[in-house]
Amino acid sequence: MRLLVVEDDVQNRRFLEKTLTESGYEVSLAPTAAAAERVFRSAVNLSAVILDLGLPDEDGLSLITRLKQQGLRAPVLILSARRSVDDRVRGLETGGDDYLVKPFAAPELLARLRNLIRRNSPPVDNVTVLQVLDLRLDLLRREATRGDEKLQLTTHEFSLLEFLCRNAGRIVSRSMILDQVWGMRIEPDTNVVDVHIYRLRGKVETRGSEPLIRTIRGVGYVLRDK
Ligand code: CA
Protein backbone atom coordinates (compact mmCIF):
# COMPACT_ATOMS: atom_id res chain seq x y z
CA MET A 1 0.00 0.00 0.00
CA ARG A 2 1.46 3.30 -1.07
CA LEU A 3 1.15 6.51 0.90
CA LEU A 4 1.92 10.03 -0.17
CA VAL A 5 3.49 12.06 2.64
CA VAL A 6 3.47 15.82 2.08
CA GLU A 7 5.64 17.50 4.70
CA ASP A 8 8.22 20.24 4.33
CA ASP A 9 9.99 19.73 7.66
CA VAL A 10 12.93 17.38 7.10
CA GLN A 11 12.87 15.82 10.56
CA ASN A 12 9.13 15.19 10.47
CA ARG A 13 9.45 13.75 6.99
CA ARG A 14 12.17 11.34 8.09
CA PHE A 15 10.18 10.33 11.15
CA LEU A 16 7.08 9.68 9.07
CA GLU A 17 9.03 7.75 6.45
CA LYS A 18 10.65 5.55 9.09
CA THR A 19 7.44 4.94 11.04
CA LEU A 20 5.37 4.15 7.97
CA THR A 21 8.00 2.05 6.22
CA GLU A 22 8.49 -0.03 9.34
CA SER A 23 4.76 -0.68 9.35
CA GLY A 24 5.01 -2.09 5.85
CA TYR A 25 3.77 0.85 3.80
CA GLU A 26 5.51 2.09 0.69
CA VAL A 27 6.02 5.83 0.99
CA SER A 28 6.33 8.61 -1.57
CA LEU A 29 7.68 11.79 0.00
CA ALA A 30 6.90 15.32 -1.13
CA PRO A 31 8.39 18.41 0.55
CA THR A 32 6.17 20.85 -1.35
CA ALA A 33 2.68 21.05 -2.81
CA ALA A 34 4.18 21.04 -6.31
CA ALA A 35 6.08 17.81 -5.57
CA ALA A 36 2.89 16.27 -4.12
CA GLU A 37 1.03 17.08 -7.31
CA ARG A 38 3.77 15.46 -9.38
CA VAL A 39 3.50 12.25 -7.34
CA PHE A 40 -0.27 12.32 -7.68
CA ARG A 41 -0.02 12.83 -11.45
CA SER A 42 2.49 10.02 -11.82
CA ALA A 43 -0.60 7.85 -11.37
CA VAL A 44 0.70 5.68 -8.60
CA ASN A 45 -2.15 4.02 -6.80
CA LEU A 46 -2.30 5.82 -3.46
CA SER A 47 -3.95 4.25 -0.44
CA ALA A 48 -3.85 7.48 1.59
CA VAL A 49 -2.30 10.93 1.74
CA ILE A 50 -0.69 12.36 4.87
CA LEU A 51 -0.63 16.10 4.60
CA ASP A 52 1.01 18.90 6.54
CA LEU A 53 -0.93 22.14 6.18
CA GLY A 54 1.93 24.63 6.38
CA LEU A 55 3.82 24.10 3.11
CA PRO A 56 6.30 26.54 1.59
CA ASP A 57 4.61 26.95 -1.77
CA GLU A 58 0.91 26.56 -1.02
CA ASP A 59 -1.47 26.00 1.83
CA GLY A 60 -2.24 22.31 2.35
CA LEU A 61 -5.98 22.96 2.26
CA SER A 62 -5.89 24.46 -1.20
CA LEU A 63 -3.69 21.55 -2.33
CA ILE A 64 -6.32 19.00 -1.14
CA THR A 65 -9.10 20.90 -2.86
CA ARG A 66 -7.18 20.89 -6.12
CA LEU A 67 -6.13 17.24 -5.96
CA LYS A 68 -9.71 16.20 -5.15
CA GLN A 69 -10.92 18.18 -8.16
CA GLN A 70 -8.34 16.30 -10.21
CA GLY A 71 -9.75 13.00 -9.07
CA LEU A 72 -7.90 12.12 -5.87
CA ARG A 73 -9.87 9.31 -4.25
CA ALA A 74 -7.47 8.32 -1.48
CA PRO A 75 -8.36 9.53 2.02
CA VAL A 76 -6.40 12.49 3.40
CA LEU A 77 -5.04 12.60 6.95
CA ILE A 78 -4.12 16.13 7.94
CA LEU A 79 -1.21 16.61 10.31
CA SER A 80 -0.96 20.07 11.67
CA ALA A 81 0.27 22.16 14.54
CA ARG A 82 -2.87 24.26 14.07
CA ARG A 83 -4.91 22.97 16.93
CA SER A 84 -7.92 25.28 17.26
CA VAL A 85 -11.40 23.87 16.74
CA ASP A 86 -11.86 26.27 13.82
CA ASP A 87 -8.73 24.97 12.11
CA ARG A 88 -9.73 21.37 12.57
CA VAL A 89 -13.27 21.95 11.34
CA ARG A 90 -11.98 23.83 8.31
CA GLY A 91 -9.54 21.01 7.55
CA LEU A 92 -12.26 18.38 7.72
CA GLU A 93 -14.70 20.46 5.71
CA THR A 94 -12.14 21.18 3.02
CA GLY A 95 -11.64 17.54 2.24
CA GLY A 96 -9.49 16.18 5.01
CA ASP A 97 -10.81 12.81 6.15
CA ASP A 98 -9.12 12.98 9.53
CA TYR A 99 -7.07 15.53 11.47
CA LEU A 100 -4.22 14.82 13.84
CA VAL A 101 -2.64 17.62 15.85
CA LYS A 102 1.16 17.77 16.10
CA PRO A 103 2.94 16.54 18.08
CA PHE A 104 1.39 13.12 17.84
CA ALA A 105 2.33 9.58 18.85
CA ALA A 106 3.26 7.10 16.13
CA PRO A 107 0.74 4.43 17.28
CA GLU A 108 -2.11 6.94 17.03
CA LEU A 109 -1.03 7.96 13.55
CA LEU A 110 -0.90 4.31 12.45
CA ALA A 111 -4.27 3.47 14.02
CA ARG A 112 -5.97 6.45 12.36
CA LEU A 113 -4.36 5.62 9.05
CA ARG A 114 -5.56 2.03 9.17
CA ASN A 115 -9.08 3.20 9.95
CA LEU A 116 -9.04 5.65 7.06
CA ILE A 117 -7.77 3.09 4.59
CA ARG A 118 -10.28 0.50 5.76
CA ARG A 119 -13.18 2.96 5.58
CA ASN A 120 -12.09 3.97 2.11
CA SER A 121 -11.50 0.53 0.66
CA PRO A 122 -14.44 -0.53 -1.46
CA PRO A 123 -16.17 -3.34 0.46
CA VAL A 124 -18.80 -3.98 -2.20
CA ASP A 125 -17.01 -3.19 -5.42
CA ASN A 126 -19.07 -5.56 -7.54
CA VAL A 127 -16.04 -7.77 -7.80
CA THR A 128 -17.24 -11.31 -7.31
CA VAL A 129 -14.22 -13.16 -8.67
CA LEU A 130 -10.56 -12.50 -8.00
CA GLN A 131 -8.00 -14.07 -10.29
CA VAL A 132 -4.26 -14.02 -9.76
CA LEU A 133 -2.26 -16.24 -12.11
CA ASP A 134 -3.95 -19.66 -11.88
CA LEU A 135 -5.53 -18.88 -8.52
CA ARG A 136 -9.22 -18.03 -8.60
CA LEU A 137 -11.45 -16.90 -5.74
CA ASP A 138 -15.22 -16.88 -6.08
CA LEU A 139 -16.19 -14.37 -3.41
CA LEU A 140 -19.90 -15.15 -3.51
CA ARG A 141 -19.50 -18.89 -3.09
CA ARG A 142 -16.36 -18.46 -0.97
CA GLU A 143 -14.65 -21.02 -3.14
CA ALA A 144 -10.98 -21.02 -4.08
CA THR A 145 -9.36 -22.98 -6.88
CA ARG A 146 -5.84 -23.24 -8.15
CA GLY A 147 -5.79 -24.48 -11.71
CA ASP A 148 -8.45 -27.19 -11.74
CA GLU A 149 -8.05 -28.06 -8.10
CA LYS A 150 -10.53 -26.86 -5.51
CA LEU A 151 -8.89 -25.71 -2.27
CA GLN A 152 -10.38 -26.62 1.10
CA LEU A 153 -9.91 -23.46 3.14
CA THR A 154 -11.16 -22.38 6.55
CA THR A 155 -12.98 -19.05 6.88
CA HIS A 156 -9.86 -17.24 8.02
CA GLU A 157 -7.68 -18.87 5.39
CA PHE A 158 -10.10 -17.74 2.70
CA SER A 159 -10.20 -14.18 4.07
CA LEU A 160 -6.42 -14.11 4.27
CA LEU A 161 -6.09 -15.35 0.69
CA GLU A 162 -8.69 -12.80 -0.44
CA PHE A 163 -6.71 -10.00 1.21
CA LEU A 164 -3.49 -11.21 -0.43
CA CYS A 165 -5.22 -11.44 -3.81
CA ARG A 166 -6.69 -7.95 -3.53
CA ASN A 167 -3.16 -6.70 -2.88
CA ALA A 168 -1.39 -9.06 -5.28
CA GLY A 169 2.09 -7.82 -6.14
CA ARG A 170 2.11 -5.51 -3.12
CA ILE A 171 3.77 -6.23 0.17
CA VAL A 172 1.37 -6.46 3.10
CA SER A 173 2.67 -6.40 6.65
CA ARG A 174 1.56 -8.65 9.51
CA SER A 175 -0.17 -5.75 11.19
CA MET A 176 -2.13 -4.98 8.00
CA ILE A 177 -3.18 -8.63 7.80
CA LEU A 178 -4.18 -8.72 11.47
CA ASP A 179 -6.11 -5.54 11.01
CA GLN A 180 -7.90 -6.50 7.80
CA VAL A 181 -8.45 -10.21 8.30
CA TRP A 182 -8.79 -10.50 12.07
CA GLY A 183 -9.91 -6.96 12.84
CA MET A 184 -7.21 -6.40 15.45
CA ARG A 185 -6.06 -2.84 15.78
CA ILE A 186 -2.73 -3.29 17.52
CA GLU A 187 -0.27 -5.99 16.70
CA PRO A 188 -0.18 -8.26 19.70
CA ASP A 189 2.65 -10.64 20.35
CA THR A 190 1.09 -13.34 18.24
CA ASN A 191 2.16 -15.63 15.45
CA VAL A 192 -1.41 -16.14 14.23
CA VAL A 193 -0.56 -14.62 10.83
CA ASP A 194 2.54 -16.76 10.33
CA VAL A 195 0.67 -19.90 11.33
CA HIS A 196 -2.14 -19.18 8.89
CA ILE A 197 0.27 -18.31 6.09
CA TYR A 198 2.05 -21.60 6.75
CA ARG A 199 -1.23 -23.56 6.55
CA LEU A 200 -2.39 -21.60 3.53
CA ARG A 201 0.84 -22.36 1.70
CA GLY A 202 0.35 -26.04 2.43
CA LYS A 203 -3.00 -25.88 0.63
CA VAL A 204 -2.29 -23.38 -2.15
CA GLU A 205 1.21 -24.42 -3.07
CA THR A 206 0.59 -28.01 -3.86
CA ARG A 207 3.29 -30.21 -5.20
CA GLY A 208 4.49 -29.27 -8.63
CA SER A 209 2.86 -25.86 -8.60
CA GLU A 210 4.91 -22.66 -8.37
CA PRO A 211 5.11 -20.95 -4.97
CA LEU A 212 2.70 -18.02 -4.80
CA ILE A 213 3.18 -16.48 -1.37
CA ARG A 214 6.55 -14.91 -0.73
CA THR A 215 7.90 -13.95 2.65
CA ILE A 216 9.58 -10.56 2.78
CA ARG A 217 11.77 -10.92 5.82
CA GLY A 218 11.03 -8.51 8.61
CA VAL A 219 8.25 -6.89 6.60
CA GLY A 220 5.46 -9.24 5.64
CA TYR A 221 4.18 -11.18 2.66
CA VAL A 222 3.40 -10.69 -0.98
CA LEU A 223 1.28 -12.73 -3.33
CA ARG A 224 3.14 -13.06 -6.58
CA ASP A 225 1.19 -11.74 -9.55
CA LYS A 226 3.64 -12.62 -12.30
CA1 CA B 1 5.14 22.64 7.64
PDB file of C-alpha atoms and ligand atoms in Angstrom:
ATOM      1  CA  MET A   1       0.000   0.000   0.000  1.00  0.00           C
ATOM      2  CA  ARG A   2       1.465   3.298  -1.067  1.00  0.00           C
ATOM      3  CA  LEU A   3       1.149   6.508   0.902  1.00  0.00           C
ATOM      4  CA  LEU A   4       1.924  10.035  -0.166  1.00  0.00           C
ATOM      5  CA  VAL A   5       3.494  12.058   2.636  1.00  0.00           C
ATOM      6  CA  VAL A   6       3.472  15.818   2.077  1.00  0.00           C
ATOM      7  CA  GLU A   7       5.645  17.496   4.697  1.00  0.00           C
ATOM      8  CA  ASP A   8       8.223  20.240   4.334  1.00  0.00           C
ATOM      9  CA  ASP A   9       9.988  19.730   7.659  1.00  0.00           C
ATOM     10  CA  VAL A  10      12.934  17.379   7.097  1.00  0.00           C
ATOM     11  CA  GLN A  11      12.867  15.818  10.559  1.00  0.00           C
ATOM     12  CA  ASN A  12       9.128  15.187  10.472  1.00  0.00           C
ATOM     13  CA  ARG A  13       9.448  13.752   6.992  1.00  0.00           C
ATOM     14  CA  ARG A  14      12.171  11.344   8.092  1.00  0.00           C
ATOM     15  CA  PHE A  15      10.175  10.331  11.150  1.00  0.00           C
ATOM     16  CA  LEU A  16       7.077   9.675   9.069  1.00  0.00           C
ATOM     17  CA  GLU A  17       9.027   7.754   6.446  1.00  0.00           C
ATOM     18  CA  LYS A  18      10.647   5.548   9.090  1.00  0.00           C
ATOM     19  CA  THR A  19       7.439   4.940  11.044  1.00  0.00           C
ATOM     20  CA  LEU A  20       5.369   4.149   7.971  1.00  0.00           C
ATOM     21  CA  THR A  21       7.995   2.049   6.219  1.00  0.00           C
ATOM     22  CA  GLU A  22       8.486  -0.028   9.335  1.00  0.00           C
ATOM     23  CA  SER A  23       4.762  -0.678   9.353  1.00  0.00           C
ATOM     24  CA  GLY A  24       5.008  -2.086   5.850  1.00  0.00           C
ATOM     25  CA  TYR A  25       3.774   0.850   3.799  1.00  0.00           C
ATOM     26  CA  GLU A  26       5.510   2.094   0.691  1.00  0.00           C
ATOM     27  CA  VAL A  27       6.024   5.827   0.994  1.00  0.00           C
ATOM     28  CA  SER A  28       6.333   8.606  -1.571  1.00  0.00           C
ATOM     29  CA  LEU A  29       7.683  11.788  -0.001  1.00  0.00           C
ATOM     30  CA  ALA A  30       6.898  15.322  -1.133  1.00  0.00           C
ATOM     31  CA  PRO A  31       8.386  18.407   0.550  1.00  0.00           C
ATOM     32  CA  THR A  32       6.172  20.849  -1.352  1.00  0.00           C
ATOM     33  CA  ALA A  33       2.680  21.050  -2.812  1.00  0.00           C
ATOM     34  CA  ALA A  34       4.182  21.038  -6.310  1.00  0.00           C
ATOM     35  CA  ALA A  35       6.076  17.811  -5.568  1.00  0.00           C
ATOM     36  CA  ALA A  36       2.887  16.275  -4.124  1.00  0.00           C
ATOM     37  CA  GLU A  37       1.034  17.085  -7.309  1.00  0.00           C
ATOM     38  CA  ARG A  38       3.771  15.462  -9.379  1.00  0.00           C
ATOM     39  CA  VAL A  39       3.504  12.255  -7.344  1.00  0.00           C
ATOM     40  CA  PHE A  40      -0.273  12.321  -7.678  1.00  0.00           C
ATOM     41  CA  ARG A  41      -0.021  12.827 -11.452  1.00  0.00           C
ATOM     42  CA  SER A  42       2.489  10.021 -11.823  1.00  0.00           C
ATOM     43  CA  ALA A  43      -0.598   7.847 -11.373  1.00  0.00           C
ATOM     44  CA  VAL A  44       0.703   5.683  -8.598  1.00  0.00           C
ATOM     45  CA  ASN A  45      -2.150   4.016  -6.804  1.00  0.00           C
ATOM     46  CA  LEU A  46      -2.299   5.820  -3.464  1.00  0.00           C
ATOM     47  CA  SER A  47      -3.947   4.250  -0.438  1.00  0.00           C
ATOM     48  CA  ALA A  48      -3.851   7.479   1.588  1.00  0.00           C
ATOM     49  CA  VAL A  49      -2.305  10.930   1.740  1.00  0.00           C
ATOM     50  CA  ILE A  50      -0.694  12.362   4.872  1.00  0.00           C
ATOM     51  CA  LEU A  51      -0.634  16.103   4.603  1.00  0.00           C
ATOM     52  CA  ASP A  52       1.010  18.901   6.537  1.00  0.00           C
ATOM     53  CA  LEU A  53      -0.929  22.142   6.177  1.00  0.00           C
ATOM     54  CA  GLY A  54       1.930  24.629   6.376  1.00  0.00           C
ATOM     55  CA  LEU A  55       3.818  24.097   3.113  1.00  0.00           C
ATOM     56  CA  PRO A  56       6.296  26.540   1.592  1.00  0.00           C
ATOM     57  CA  ASP A  57       4.605  26.951  -1.774  1.00  0.00           C
ATOM     58  CA  GLU A  58       0.911  26.555  -1.022  1.00  0.00           C
ATOM     59  CA  ASP A  59      -1.467  26.003   1.830  1.00  0.00           C
ATOM     60  CA  GLY A  60      -2.241  22.314   2.347  1.00  0.00           C
ATOM     61  CA  LEU A  61      -5.978  22.958   2.263  1.00  0.00           C
ATOM     62  CA  SER A  62      -5.889  24.456  -1.200  1.00  0.00           C
ATOM     63  CA  LEU A  63      -3.695  21.547  -2.334  1.00  0.00           C
ATOM     64  CA  ILE A  64      -6.315  19.004  -1.137  1.00  0.00           C
ATOM     65  CA  THR A  65      -9.096  20.898  -2.862  1.00  0.00           C
ATOM     66  CA  ARG A  66      -7.176  20.895  -6.124  1.00  0.00           C
ATOM     67  CA  LEU A  67      -6.135  17.244  -5.957  1.00  0.00           C
ATOM     68  CA  LYS A  68      -9.706  16.199  -5.154  1.00  0.00           C
ATOM     69  CA  GLN A  69     -10.919  18.178  -8.161  1.00  0.00           C
ATOM     70  CA  GLN A  70      -8.338  16.297 -10.214  1.00  0.00           C
ATOM     71  CA  GLY A  71      -9.746  12.997  -9.070  1.00  0.00           C
ATOM     72  CA  LEU A  72      -7.896  12.120  -5.867  1.00  0.00           C
ATOM     73  CA  ARG A  73      -9.868   9.305  -4.250  1.00  0.00           C
ATOM     74  CA  ALA A  74      -7.470   8.319  -1.481  1.00  0.00           C
ATOM     75  CA  PRO A  75      -8.364   9.534   2.024  1.00  0.00           C
ATOM     76  CA  VAL A  76      -6.401  12.490   3.405  1.00  0.00           C
ATOM     77  CA  LEU A  77      -5.040  12.599   6.945  1.00  0.00           C
ATOM     78  CA  ILE A  78      -4.121  16.128   7.937  1.00  0.00           C
ATOM     79  CA  LEU A  79      -1.211  16.608  10.308  1.00  0.00           C
ATOM     80  CA  SER A  80      -0.958  20.071  11.674  1.00  0.00           C
ATOM     81  CA  ALA A  81       0.271  22.159  14.540  1.00  0.00           C
ATOM     82  CA  ARG A  82      -2.872  24.261  14.072  1.00  0.00           C
ATOM     83  CA  ARG A  83      -4.906  22.966  16.930  1.00  0.00           C
ATOM     84  CA  SER A  84      -7.917  25.276  17.256  1.00  0.00           C
ATOM     85  CA  VAL A  85     -11.402  23.869  16.736  1.00  0.00           C
ATOM     86  CA  ASP A  86     -11.861  26.271  13.817  1.00  0.00           C
ATOM     87  CA  ASP A  87      -8.727  24.975  12.114  1.00  0.00           C
ATOM     88  CA  ARG A  88      -9.734  21.374  12.572  1.00  0.00           C
ATOM     89  CA  VAL A  89     -13.273  21.951  11.343  1.00  0.00           C
ATOM     90  CA  ARG A  90     -11.980  23.833   8.313  1.00  0.00           C
ATOM     91  CA  GLY A  91      -9.541  21.015   7.552  1.00  0.00           C
ATOM     92  CA  LEU A  92     -12.262  18.383   7.716  1.00  0.00           C
ATOM     93  CA  GLU A  93     -14.703  20.464   5.711  1.00  0.00           C
ATOM     94  CA  THR A  94     -12.138  21.179   3.022  1.00  0.00           C
ATOM     95  CA  GLY A  95     -11.637  17.537   2.237  1.00  0.00           C
ATOM     96  CA  GLY A  96      -9.487  16.177   5.009  1.00  0.00           C
ATOM     97  CA  ASP A  97     -10.808  12.807   6.150  1.00  0.00           C
ATOM     98  CA  ASP A  98      -9.121  12.983   9.531  1.00  0.00           C
ATOM     99  CA  TYR A  99      -7.070  15.531  11.467  1.00  0.00           C
ATOM    100  CA  LEU A 100      -4.220  14.822  13.836  1.00  0.00           C
ATOM    101  CA  VAL A 101      -2.644  17.619  15.847  1.00  0.00           C
ATOM    102  CA  LYS A 102       1.159  17.769  16.095  1.00  0.00           C
ATOM    103  CA  PRO A 103       2.937  16.539  18.083  1.00  0.00           C
ATOM    104  CA  PHE A 104       1.385  13.115  17.839  1.00  0.00           C
ATOM    105  CA  ALA A 105       2.331   9.578  18.847  1.00  0.00           C
ATOM    106  CA  ALA A 106       3.256   7.095  16.127  1.00  0.00           C
ATOM    107  CA  PRO A 107       0.736   4.428  17.284  1.00  0.00           C
ATOM    108  CA  GLU A 108      -2.111   6.936  17.028  1.00  0.00           C
ATOM    109  CA  LEU A 109      -1.034   7.964  13.546  1.00  0.00           C
ATOM    110  CA  LEU A 110      -0.901   4.313  12.455  1.00  0.00           C
ATOM    111  CA  ALA A 111      -4.271   3.472  14.016  1.00  0.00           C
ATOM    112  CA  ARG A 112      -5.969   6.446  12.359  1.00  0.00           C
ATOM    113  CA  LEU A 113      -4.356   5.623   9.050  1.00  0.00           C
ATOM    114  CA  ARG A 114      -5.559   2.027   9.171  1.00  0.00           C
ATOM    115  CA  ASN A 115      -9.084   3.202   9.946  1.00  0.00           C
ATOM    116  CA  LEU A 116      -9.036   5.653   7.062  1.00  0.00           C
ATOM    117  CA  ILE A 117      -7.773   3.087   4.594  1.00  0.00           C
ATOM    118  CA  ARG A 118     -10.278   0.501   5.765  1.00  0.00           C
ATOM    119  CA  ARG A 119     -13.181   2.959   5.579  1.00  0.00           C
ATOM    120  CA  ASN A 120     -12.093   3.975   2.110  1.00  0.00           C
ATOM    121  CA  SER A 121     -11.498   0.526   0.661  1.00  0.00           C
ATOM    122  CA  PRO A 122     -14.444  -0.532  -1.458  1.00  0.00           C
ATOM    123  CA  PRO A 123     -16.166  -3.340   0.461  1.00  0.00           C
ATOM    124  CA  VAL A 124     -18.796  -3.983  -2.197  1.00  0.00           C
ATOM    125  CA  ASP A 125     -17.011  -3.191  -5.423  1.00  0.00           C
ATOM    126  CA  ASN A 126     -19.073  -5.560  -7.539  1.00  0.00           C
ATOM    127  CA  VAL A 127     -16.038  -7.772  -7.802  1.00  0.00           C
ATOM    128  CA  THR A 128     -17.239 -11.309  -7.308  1.00  0.00           C
ATOM    129  CA  VAL A 129     -14.221 -13.158  -8.670  1.00  0.00           C
ATOM    130  CA  LEU A 130     -10.564 -12.503  -7.998  1.00  0.00           C
ATOM    131  CA  GLN A 131      -8.003 -14.072 -10.295  1.00  0.00           C
ATOM    132  CA  VAL A 132      -4.256 -14.020  -9.764  1.00  0.00           C
ATOM    133  CA  LEU A 133      -2.263 -16.240 -12.110  1.00  0.00           C
ATOM    134  CA  ASP A 134      -3.945 -19.658 -11.885  1.00  0.00           C
ATOM    135  CA  LEU A 135      -5.526 -18.878  -8.515  1.00  0.00           C
ATOM    136  CA  ARG A 136      -9.222 -18.033  -8.599  1.00  0.00           C
ATOM    137  CA  LEU A 137     -11.447 -16.905  -5.741  1.00  0.00           C
ATOM    138  CA  ASP A 138     -15.216 -16.883  -6.079  1.00  0.00           C
ATOM    139  CA  LEU A 139     -16.193 -14.365  -3.409  1.00  0.00           C
ATOM    140  CA  LEU A 140     -19.905 -15.155  -3.505  1.00  0.00           C
ATOM    141  CA  ARG A 141     -19.502 -18.890  -3.087  1.00  0.00           C
ATOM    142  CA  ARG A 142     -16.364 -18.456  -0.967  1.00  0.00           C
ATOM    143  CA  GLU A 143     -14.646 -21.018  -3.143  1.00  0.00           C
ATOM    144  CA  ALA A 144     -10.983 -21.019  -4.082  1.00  0.00           C
ATOM    145  CA  THR A 145      -9.359 -22.978  -6.877  1.00  0.00           C
ATOM    146  CA  ARG A 146      -5.845 -23.238  -8.154  1.00  0.00           C
ATOM    147  CA  GLY A 147      -5.789 -24.479 -11.709  1.00  0.00           C
ATOM    148  CA  ASP A 148      -8.445 -27.186 -11.739  1.00  0.00           C
ATOM    149  CA  GLU A 149      -8.047 -28.060  -8.099  1.00  0.00           C
ATOM    150  CA  LYS A 150     -10.526 -26.858  -5.513  1.00  0.00           C
ATOM    151  CA  LEU A 151      -8.892 -25.708  -2.274  1.00  0.00           C
ATOM    152  CA  GLN A 152     -10.376 -26.616   1.104  1.00  0.00           C
ATOM    153  CA  LEU A 153      -9.912 -23.462   3.136  1.00  0.00           C
ATOM    154  CA  THR A 154     -11.164 -22.379   6.548  1.00  0.00           C
ATOM    155  CA  THR A 155     -12.978 -19.053   6.882  1.00  0.00           C
ATOM    156  CA  HIS A 156      -9.855 -17.236   8.016  1.00  0.00           C
ATOM    157  CA  GLU A 157      -7.679 -18.868   5.388  1.00  0.00           C
ATOM    158  CA  PHE A 158     -10.105 -17.745   2.697  1.00  0.00           C
ATOM    159  CA  SER A 159     -10.202 -14.185   4.067  1.00  0.00           C
ATOM    160  CA  LEU A 160      -6.423 -14.113   4.270  1.00  0.00           C
ATOM    161  CA  LEU A 161      -6.090 -15.346   0.693  1.00  0.00           C
ATOM    162  CA  GLU A 162      -8.693 -12.805  -0.442  1.00  0.00           C
ATOM    163  CA  PHE A 163      -6.710  -9.996   1.213  1.00  0.00           C
ATOM    164  CA  LEU A 164      -3.488 -11.209  -0.425  1.00  0.00           C
ATOM    165  CA  CYS A 165      -5.225 -11.438  -3.814  1.00  0.00           C
ATOM    166  CA  ARG A 166      -6.695  -7.951  -3.526  1.00  0.00           C
ATOM    167  CA  ASN A 167      -3.159  -6.705  -2.880  1.00  0.00           C
ATOM    168  CA  ALA A 168      -1.388  -9.058  -5.281  1.00  0.00           C
ATOM    169  CA  GLY A 169       2.095  -7.816  -6.145  1.00  0.00           C
ATOM    170  CA  ARG A 170       2.105  -5.509  -3.121  1.00  0.00           C
ATOM    171  CA  ILE A 171       3.766  -6.232   0.172  1.00  0.00           C
ATOM    172  CA  VAL A 172       1.370  -6.462   3.099  1.00  0.00           C
ATOM    173  CA  SER A 173       2.670  -6.397   6.653  1.00  0.00           C
ATOM    174  CA  ARG A 174       1.563  -8.652   9.507  1.00  0.00           C
ATOM    175  CA  SER A 175      -0.175  -5.749  11.189  1.00  0.00           C
ATOM    176  CA  MET A 176      -2.134  -4.985   8.001  1.00  0.00           C
ATOM    177  CA  ILE A 177      -3.181  -8.632   7.802  1.00  0.00           C
ATOM    178  CA  LEU A 178      -4.183  -8.720  11.475  1.00  0.00           C
ATOM    179  CA  ASP A 179      -6.110  -5.538  11.005  1.00  0.00           C
ATOM    180  CA  GLN A 180      -7.903  -6.500   7.805  1.00  0.00           C
ATOM    181  CA  VAL A 181      -8.446 -10.207   8.301  1.00  0.00           C
ATOM    182  CA  TRP A 182      -8.791 -10.497  12.069  1.00  0.00           C
ATOM    183  CA  GLY A 183      -9.905  -6.962  12.845  1.00  0.00           C
ATOM    184  CA  MET A 184      -7.215  -6.398  15.449  1.00  0.00           C
ATOM    185  CA  ARG A 185      -6.058  -2.835  15.779  1.00  0.00           C
ATOM    186  CA  ILE A 186      -2.734  -3.292  17.524  1.00  0.00           C
ATOM    187  CA  GLU A 187      -0.273  -5.988  16.701  1.00  0.00           C
ATOM    188  CA  PRO A 188      -0.177  -8.255  19.701  1.00  0.00           C
ATOM    189  CA  ASP A 189       2.649 -10.636  20.349  1.00  0.00           C
ATOM    190  CA  THR A 190       1.090 -13.340  18.245  1.00  0.00           C
ATOM    191  CA  ASN A 191       2.156 -15.626  15.454  1.00  0.00           C
ATOM    192  CA  VAL A 192      -1.406 -16.143  14.225  1.00  0.00           C
ATOM    193  CA  VAL A 193      -0.559 -14.621  10.834  1.00  0.00           C
ATOM    194  CA  ASP A 194       2.539 -16.764  10.326  1.00  0.00           C
ATOM    195  CA  VAL A 195       0.670 -19.898  11.332  1.00  0.00           C
ATOM    196  CA  HIS A 196      -2.138 -19.178   8.892  1.00  0.00           C
ATOM    197  CA  ILE A 197       0.275 -18.314   6.088  1.00  0.00           C
ATOM    198  CA  TYR A 198       2.049 -21.603   6.747  1.00  0.00           C
ATOM    199  CA  ARG A 199      -1.226 -23.564   6.552  1.00  0.00           C
ATOM    200  CA  LEU A 200      -2.386 -21.603   3.529  1.00  0.00           C
ATOM    201  CA  ARG A 201       0.837 -22.363   1.703  1.00  0.00           C
ATOM    202  CA  GLY A 202       0.347 -26.040   2.431  1.00  0.00           C
ATOM    203  CA  LYS A 203      -2.997 -25.877   0.635  1.00  0.00           C
ATOM    204  CA  VAL A 204      -2.288 -23.380  -2.146  1.00  0.00           C
ATOM    205  CA  GLU A 205       1.211 -24.415  -3.070  1.00  0.00           C
ATOM    206  CA  THR A 206       0.586 -28.015  -3.864  1.00  0.00           C
ATOM    207  CA  ARG A 207       3.293 -30.213  -5.201  1.00  0.00           C
ATOM    208  CA  GLY A 208       4.493 -29.269  -8.632  1.00  0.00           C
ATOM    209  CA  SER A 209       2.860 -25.860  -8.603  1.00  0.00           C
ATOM    210  CA  GLU A 210       4.905 -22.664  -8.367  1.00  0.00           C
ATOM    211  CA  PRO A 211       5.106 -20.955  -4.966  1.00  0.00           C
ATOM    212  CA  LEU A 212       2.697 -18.023  -4.795  1.00  0.00           C
ATOM    213  CA  ILE A 213       3.177 -16.476  -1.370  1.00  0.00           C
ATOM    214  CA  ARG A 214       6.555 -14.913  -0.735  1.00  0.00           C
ATOM    215  CA  THR A 215       7.903 -13.948   2.654  1.00  0.00           C
ATOM    216  CA  ILE A 216       9.584 -10.558   2.779  1.00  0.00           C
ATOM    217  CA  ARG A 217      11.774 -10.918   5.816  1.00  0.00           C
ATOM    218  CA  GLY A 218      11.027  -8.510   8.610  1.00  0.00           C
ATOM    219  CA  VAL A 219       8.253  -6.888   6.601  1.00  0.00           C
ATOM    220  CA  GLY A 220       5.460  -9.242   5.638  1.00  0.00           C
ATOM    221  CA  TYR A 221       4.184 -11.175   2.661  1.00  0.00           C
ATOM    222  CA  VAL A 222       3.404 -10.685  -0.980  1.00  0.00           C
ATOM    223  CA  LEU A 223       1.280 -12.731  -3.328  1.00  0.00           C
ATOM    224  CA  ARG A 224       3.144 -13.063  -6.581  1.00  0.00           C
ATOM    225  CA  ASP A 225       1.192 -11.744  -9.555  1.00  0.00           C
ATOM    226  CA  LYS A 226       3.636 -12.617 -12.304  1.00  0.00           C
TER     227      LYS A 226
HETATM  228 CA    CA B   1       5.140  22.637   7.643  1.00  0.00          CA
END
